[in-house]
Amino acid sequence: MNAALLDLLTRLFDGVPGWQATILLVGISLGIAIALEMVVLRALLRYTSRTKTRYDHILVEELRLPIVVTAALTGVYLLTQLPSVTETVVVTDDQLETFFGKPSLSVIIVAWAFASNRIVNRFVEEIKDKGSRFDFAPVFSNVWTLIVFAGTVAVLLSLWEYSISPLLGAAGVAGIAVGFAAKDTVANFFGGIALYFDDTYKLGDYIELDSGEAGTVVSVGIRSTTLMMRDEVLVTVPNSVLNAAKVINQSAPKRRKRLKVPIGVGYGTDIDAFEDLVLEIAAEESLVLDSPKPRMRFRSFGDSALQYELLCWVASPTRAAKATHKLNRAMYKTLTDADIDIPFPQREIRVSSDDVVTEWAEPTAERAAPTRRREQRRPVSGDSESSPSDSRP
């Protein structure tokens, strides 16, 4: 398309003196730029200012400058490509390209790069306060700024015919060194991006890790996530750990949580009356939700009791421990007053007295023999042999 446009302009300005071609091209470019600014862009700005969303207004407002600059400098760049101009000026083609062609393209490139960066940054400013779902958006703004800057520098160096291969090689070596030196930081950064896209949790969610730690998400950063535990201490968990761990989000998809309160009742109990009594206790508890309704489940025949579970719901996971405490207290008091047995495991140990007597009444030969030998060495009163002490006067 660029070649076709140059061919058309070459035929159009064939035979036209260079100074006239210069005036025509520059005048046409400036005229188009002024028309775009005064008519088209201002009309679009007035229209987008009345729409419900601000994104279209931001887009038109930020593209205003690069569009006008591009329209104004296009004529300057085309001057360096027309034979009718290049053949009539006193400077060489290379000098014309260096002082007019490349600078005009450079300004156009910088204007578009600046506008693209501004658009993304302003979009982030608009959406980051829309909810906790977009709290991680400023990270992408910083990454986008870095990408635009690096890309603009690379394009400008290529335009001015500077080789970027040494820079790419040096950047590769530096990237490897930084990757090894800050591998944990890099892992946490990409772990945070993965958690953001997976929508694993958001601010205010109550999550539980496979290590047993549980708390409310109060901060999601580039490197780590901060949890507020039940004892009001902050625990900072690296994003790479969260990305590799099993995370249970107790607040999603709904914030309410179901409780399973186990209770045992003695064999022989009227289970219908027992179930009605426990359901009345759950219905009177203010922390327990009315819908879904609480219900009882007979789970198994235990060694010492009939094993039941009270199933009910609370408004949020943070109320589960308190609700369980209050339900357990109420059930114990109420069932005790109603003379309903809550059994606990008991064990009886029986020892047979016959086995004990037999064990001690029948000593083994090894134990009996030394006894007999000791008895034989014991002196006996009235024996014909006298001891050395008997010979004393």
GROMACS .gro file of N, CA and C in nm, residues 17-116:
model
  300
   17PRO      N    1   0.759   2.164  -1.013
   17PRO     CA    2   0.884   2.207  -0.948
   17PRO      C    3   0.888   2.165  -0.802
   18GLY      N    4   1.010   2.151  -0.752
   18GLY     CA    5   1.026   2.100  -0.617
   18GLY      C    6   0.965   2.190  -0.511
   19TRP      N    7   0.981   2.325  -0.526
   19TRP     CA    8   0.927   2.413  -0.423
   19TRP      C    9   0.774   2.410  -0.422
   20GLN      N   10   0.714   2.393  -0.543
   20GLN     CA   11   0.568   2.382  -0.547
   20GLN      C   12   0.519   2.251  -0.485
   21ALA      N   13   0.590   2.142  -0.515
   21ALA     CA   14   0.553   2.014  -0.456
   21ALA      C   15   0.566   2.019  -0.304
   22THR      N   16   0.667   2.088  -0.255
   22THR     CA   17   0.685   2.099  -0.110
   22THR      C   18   0.569   2.176  -0.047
   23ILE      N   19   0.534   2.288  -0.109
   23ILE     CA   20   0.424   2.368  -0.055
   23ILE      C   21   0.293   2.290  -0.057
   24LEU      N   22   0.269   2.218  -0.168
   24LEU     CA   23   0.145   2.141  -0.180
   24LEU      C   24   0.137   2.031  -0.075
   25LEU      N   25   0.244   1.954  -0.063
   25LEU     CA   26   0.242   1.841   0.033
   25LEU      C   27   0.229   1.890   0.176
   26VAL      N   28   0.310   1.987   0.214
   26VAL     CA   29   0.303   2.038   0.351
   26VAL      C   30   0.168   2.104   0.377
   27GLY      N   31   0.119   2.179   0.279
   27GLY     CA   32  -0.012   2.244   0.296
   27GLY      C   33  -0.124   2.143   0.310
   28ILE      N   34  -0.121   2.040   0.224
   28ILE     CA   35  -0.226   1.936   0.234
   28ILE      C   36  -0.221   1.866   0.370
   29SER      N   37  -0.100   1.832   0.417
   29SER     CA   38  -0.086   1.765   0.546
   29SER      C   39  -0.138   1.852   0.659
   30LEU      N   40  -0.098   1.978   0.660
   30LEU     CA   41  -0.145   2.068   0.765
   30LEU      C   42  -0.296   2.089   0.756
   31GLY      N   43  -0.348   2.098   0.634
   31GLY     CA   44  -0.493   2.115   0.619
   31GLY      C   45  -0.570   1.994   0.673
   32ILE      N   46  -0.519   1.874   0.641
   32ILE     CA   47  -0.585   1.753   0.693
   32ILE      C   48  -0.578   1.749   0.845
   33ALA      N   49  -0.462   1.785   0.902
   33ALA     CA   50  -0.447   1.784   1.047
   33ALA      C   51  -0.543   1.883   1.114
   34ILE      N   52  -0.553   2.004   1.057
   34ILE     CA   53  -0.644   2.104   1.114
   34ILE      C   54  -0.789   2.059   1.102
   35ALA      N   55  -0.825   2.001   0.987
   35ALA     CA   56  -0.963   1.954   0.970
   35ALA      C   57  -0.997   1.842   1.070
   36LEU      N   58  -0.903   1.751   1.089
   36LEU     CA   59  -0.927   1.644   1.187
   36LEU      C   60  -0.945   1.700   1.327
   37GLU      N   61  -0.862   1.797   1.364
   37GLU     CA   62  -0.868   1.853   1.498
   37GLU      C   63  -0.993   1.937   1.518
   38MET      N   64  -1.026   2.025   1.424
   38MET     CA   65  -1.134   2.121   1.444
   38MET      C   66  -1.271   2.061   1.420
   39VAL      N   67  -1.280   1.962   1.334
   39VAL     CA   68  -1.412   1.909   1.295
   39VAL      C   69  -1.436   1.770   1.353
   40VAL      N   70  -1.354   1.675   1.310
   40VAL     CA   71  -1.381   1.534   1.343
   40VAL      C   72  -1.359   1.506   1.491
   41LEU      N   73  -1.240   1.535   1.540
   41LEU     CA   74  -1.207   1.496   1.677
   41LEU      C   75  -1.288   1.573   1.781
   42ARG      N   76  -1.309   1.700   1.761
   42ARG     CA   77  -1.390   1.775   1.856
   42ARG      C   78  -1.534   1.728   1.858
   43ALA      N   79  -1.586   1.693   1.742
   43ALA     CA   80  -1.723   1.638   1.737
   43ALA      C   81  -1.730   1.504   1.811
   44LEU      N   82  -1.627   1.420   1.792
   44LEU     CA   83  -1.625   1.292   1.865
   44LEU      C   84  -1.613   1.312   2.015
   45LEU      N   85  -1.535   1.410   2.058
   45LEU     CA   86  -1.522   1.438   2.201
   45LEU      C   87  -1.654   1.484   2.261
   46ARG      N   88  -1.728   1.570   2.190
   46ARG     CA   89  -1.858   1.615   2.241
   46ARG      C   90  -1.956   1.498   2.250
   47TYR      N   91  -1.947   1.407   2.152
   47TYR     CA   92  -2.039   1.293   2.152
   47TYR      C   93  -2.005   1.195   2.265
   48THR      N   94  -1.878   1.162   2.281
   48THR     CA   95  -1.840   1.065   2.382
   48THR      C   96  -1.855   1.118   2.524
   49SER      N   97  -1.855   1.250   2.541
   49SER     CA   98  -1.873   1.306   2.675
   49SER      C   99  -2.015   1.286   2.726
   50ARG      N  100  -2.109   1.254   2.636
   50ARG     CA  101  -2.248   1.233   2.676
   50ARG      C  102  -2.285   1.085   2.687
   51THR      N  103  -2.194   0.996   2.657
   51THR     CA  104  -2.224   0.853   2.667
   51THR      C  105  -2.215   0.807   2.813
   52LYS      N  106  -2.268   0.687   2.840
   52LYS     CA  107  -2.271   0.635   2.977
   52LYS      C  108  -2.133   0.595   3.026
   53THR      N  109  -2.051   0.544   2.939
   53THR     CA  110  -1.919   0.500   2.978
   53THR      C  111  -1.815   0.606   2.945
   54ARG      N  112  -1.705   0.604   3.018
   54ARG     CA  113  -1.597   0.700   2.995
   54ARG      C  114  -1.486   0.642   2.908
   55TYR      N  115  -1.494   0.515   2.878
   55TYR     CA  116  -1.384   0.452   2.804
   55TYR      C  117  -1.372   0.506   2.662
   56ASP      N  118  -1.484   0.528   2.594
   56ASP     CA  119  -1.477   0.583   2.459
   56ASP      C  120  -1.425   0.726   2.460
   57HIS      N  121  -1.462   0.802   2.563
   57HIS     CA  122  -1.412   0.940   2.574
   57HIS      C  123  -1.261   0.941   2.597
   58ILE      N  124  -1.213   0.852   2.682
   58ILE     CA  125  -1.069   0.842   2.706
   58ILE      C  126  -0.997   0.803   2.578
   59LEU      N  127  -1.052   0.710   2.503
   59LEU     CA  128  -0.989   0.664   2.380
   59LEU      C  129  -0.975   0.778   2.279
   60VAL      N  130  -1.082   0.854   2.256
   60VAL     CA  131  -1.076   0.964   2.161
   60VAL      C  132  -0.983   1.074   2.210
   61GLU      N  133  -0.988   1.101   2.341
   61GLU     CA  134  -0.906   1.209   2.397
   61GLU      C  135  -0.757   1.180   2.386
   62GLU      N  136  -0.718   1.055   2.408
   62GLU     CA  137  -0.577   1.020   2.402
   62GLU      C  138  -0.527   0.999   2.259
   63LEU      N  139  -0.615   0.959   2.167
   63LEU     CA  140  -0.574   0.941   2.027
   63LEU      C  141  -0.573   1.073   1.950
   64ARG      N  142  -0.620   1.177   2.013
   64ARG     CA  143  -0.627   1.307   1.946
   64ARG      C  144  -0.489   1.356   1.903
   65LEU      N  145  -0.393   1.351   1.994
   65LEU     CA  146  -0.259   1.401   1.962
   65LEU      C  147  -0.189   1.318   1.855
   66PRO      N  148  -0.179   1.186   1.865
   66PRO     CA  149  -0.106   1.112   1.761
   66PRO      C  150  -0.171   1.122   1.623
   67ILE      N  151  -0.303   1.133   1.619
   67ILE     CA  152  -0.369   1.145   1.488
   67ILE      C  153  -0.331   1.277   1.420
   68VAL      N  154  -0.336   1.385   1.496
   68VAL     CA  155  -0.303   1.517   1.439
   68VAL      C  156  -0.156   1.523   1.401
   69VAL      N  157  -0.068   1.471   1.487
   69VAL     CA  158   0.076   1.472   1.457
   69VAL      C  159   0.106   1.389   1.334
   70THR      N  160   0.041   1.273   1.323
   70THR     CA  161   0.065   1.187   1.206
   70THR      C  162   0.020   1.255   1.078
   71ALA      N  163  -0.097   1.320   1.082
   71ALA     CA  164  -0.148   1.389   0.962
   71ALA      C  165  -0.057   1.506   0.924
   72ALA      N  166  -0.004   1.576   1.024
   72ALA     CA  167   0.079   1.693   0.994
   72ALA      C  168   0.216   1.654   0.942
   73LEU      N  169   0.276   1.546   0.993
   73LEU     CA  170   0.411   1.509   0.955
   73LEU      C  171   0.417   1.412   0.837
   74THR      N  172   0.302   1.363   0.796
   74THR     CA  173   0.303   1.272   0.680
   74THR      C  174   0.355   1.344   0.556
   75GLY      N  175   0.315   1.469   0.538
   75GLY     CA  176   0.362   1.544   0.422
   75GLY      C  177   0.512   1.565   0.425
   76VAL      N  178   0.568   1.588   0.545
   76VAL     CA  179   0.712   1.606   0.556
   76VAL      C  180   0.785   1.478   0.518
   77TYR      N  181   0.733   1.364   0.564
   77TYR     CA  182   0.797   1.237   0.530
   77TYR      C  183   0.787   1.208   0.380
   78LEU      N  184   0.671   1.238   0.321
   78LEU     CA  185   0.654   1.208   0.179
   78LEU      C  186   0.744   1.296   0.092
   79LEU      N  187   0.780   1.415   0.143
   79LEU     CA  188   0.871   1.499   0.066
   79LEU      C  189   1.003   1.428   0.040
   80THR      N  190   1.047   1.347   0.133
   80THR     CA  191   1.176   1.279   0.118
   80THR      C  192   1.168   1.160   0.023
   81GLN      N  193   1.045   1.127  -0.022
   81GLN     CA  194   1.028   1.011  -0.110
   81GLN      C  195   0.996   1.049  -0.254
   82LEU      N  196   0.962   1.177  -0.279
   82LEU     CA  197   0.924   1.218  -0.415
   82LEU      C  198   1.049   1.255  -0.496
   83PRO      N  199   1.064   1.196  -0.613
   83PRO     CA  200   1.179   1.231  -0.698
   83PRO      C  201   1.179   1.378  -0.739
   84SER      N  202   1.060   1.435  -0.758
   84SER     CA  203   1.055   1.575  -0.800
   84SER      C  204   1.109   1.668  -0.693
   85VAL      N  205   1.109   1.626  -0.570
   85VAL     CA  206   1.162   1.707  -0.461
   85VAL      C  207   1.309   1.674  -0.437
   86THR      N  208   1.340   1.545  -0.431
   86THR     CA  209   1.477   1.504  -0.400
   86THR      C  210   1.576   1.543  -0.508
   87GLU      N  211   1.527   1.557  -0.632
   87GLU     CA  212   1.618   1.590  -0.741
   87GLU      C  213   1.643   1.740  -0.753
   88THR      N  214   1.561   1.820  -0.686
   88THR     CA  215   1.575   1.965  -0.702
   88THR      C  216   1.640   2.034  -0.582
   89VAL      N  217   1.646   1.966  -0.471
   89VAL     CA  218   1.707   2.029  -0.354
   89VAL      C  219   1.858   2.017  -0.362
   90VAL      N  220   1.926   2.103  -0.285
   90VAL     CA  221   2.072   2.107  -0.291
   90VAL      C  222   2.136   2.000  -0.204
   91VAL      N  223   2.061   1.947  -0.107
   91VAL     CA  224   2.117   1.844  -0.019
   91VAL      C  225   2.099   1.708  -0.084
   92THR      N  226   2.174   1.611  -0.034
   92THR     CA  227   2.166   1.475  -0.089
   92THR      C  228   2.043   1.403  -0.032
   93ASP      N  229   2.017   1.289  -0.092
   93ASP     CA  230   1.903   1.209  -0.046
   93ASP      C  231   1.922   1.161   0.098
   94ASP      N  232   2.043   1.124   0.132
   94ASP     CA  233   2.070   1.078   0.269
   94ASP      C  234   2.051   1.190   0.370
   95GLN      N  235   2.097   1.309   0.334
   95GLN     CA  236   2.079   1.422   0.424
   95GLN      C  237   1.932   1.459   0.439
   96LEU      N  238   1.859   1.451   0.330
   96LEU     CA  239   1.715   1.479   0.335
   96LEU      C  240   1.643   1.378   0.424
   97GLU      N  241   1.684   1.252   0.411
   97GLU     CA  242   1.625   1.147   0.494
   97GLU      C  243   1.663   1.165   0.641
   98THR      N  244   1.786   1.204   0.666
   98THR     CA  245   1.834   1.216   0.804
   98THR      C  246   1.770   1.333   0.876
   99PHE      N  247   1.752   1.446   0.807
   99PHE     CA  248   1.704   1.567   0.874
   99PHE      C  249   1.553   1.588   0.864
  100PHE      N  250   1.487   1.514   0.775
  100PHE     CA  251   1.342   1.532   0.759
  100PHE      C  252   1.265   1.400   0.771
  101GLY      N  253   1.307   1.299   0.696
  101GLY     CA  254   1.232   1.174   0.693
  101GLY      C  255   1.232   1.099   0.825
  102LYS      N  256   1.350   1.067   0.875
  102LYS     CA  257   1.359   0.990   1.000
  102LYS      C  258   1.309   1.067   1.122
  103PRO      N  259   1.340   1.196   1.136
  103PRO     CA  260   1.284   1.268   1.252
  103PRO      C  261   1.132   1.272   1.252
  104SER      N  262   1.071   1.289   1.134
  104SER     CA  263   0.924   1.292   1.130
  104SER      C  264   0.865   1.158   1.171
  105LEU      N  265   0.925   1.048   1.121
  105LEU     CA  266   0.877   0.915   1.161
  105LEU      C  267   0.901   0.890   1.309
  106SER      N  268   1.012   0.938   1.361
  106SER     CA  269   1.041   0.919   1.503
  106SER      C  270   0.937   0.989   1.591
  107VAL      N  271   0.902   1.111   1.553
  107VAL     CA  272   0.801   1.184   1.631
  107VAL      C  273   0.667   1.111   1.625
  108ILE      N  274   0.631   1.060   1.509
  108ILE     CA  275   0.505   0.984   1.495
  108ILE      C  276   0.506   0.860   1.584
  109ILE      N  277   0.616   0.787   1.584
  109ILE     CA  278   0.627   0.665   1.665
  109ILE      C  279   0.615   0.697   1.814
  110VAL      N  280   0.686   0.801   1.858
  110VAL     CA  281   0.681   0.839   2.000
  110VAL      C  282   0.541   0.884   2.038
  111ALA      N  283   0.474   0.958   1.950
  111ALA     CA  284   0.340   1.005   1.981
  111ALA      C  285   0.242   0.889   1.999
  112TRP      N  286   0.249   0.790   1.911
  112TRP     CA  287   0.160   0.674   1.922
  112TRP      C  288   0.194   0.588   2.044
  113ALA      N  289   0.323   0.573   2.074
  113ALA     CA  290   0.363   0.497   2.193
  113ALA      C  291   0.314   0.565   2.321
  114PHE      N  292   0.331   0.696   2.328
  114PHE     CA  293   0.285   0.770   2.444
  114PHE      C  294   0.133   0.758   2.460
  115ALA      N  295   0.061   0.766   2.350
  115ALA     CA  296  -0.085   0.757   2.356
  115ALA      C  297  -0.131   0.618   2.399
  116SER      N  298  -0.069   0.514   2.345
  116SER     CA  299  -0.109   0.378   2.383
  116SER      C  300  -0.083   0.353   2.532
   0.00000   0.00000   0.00000
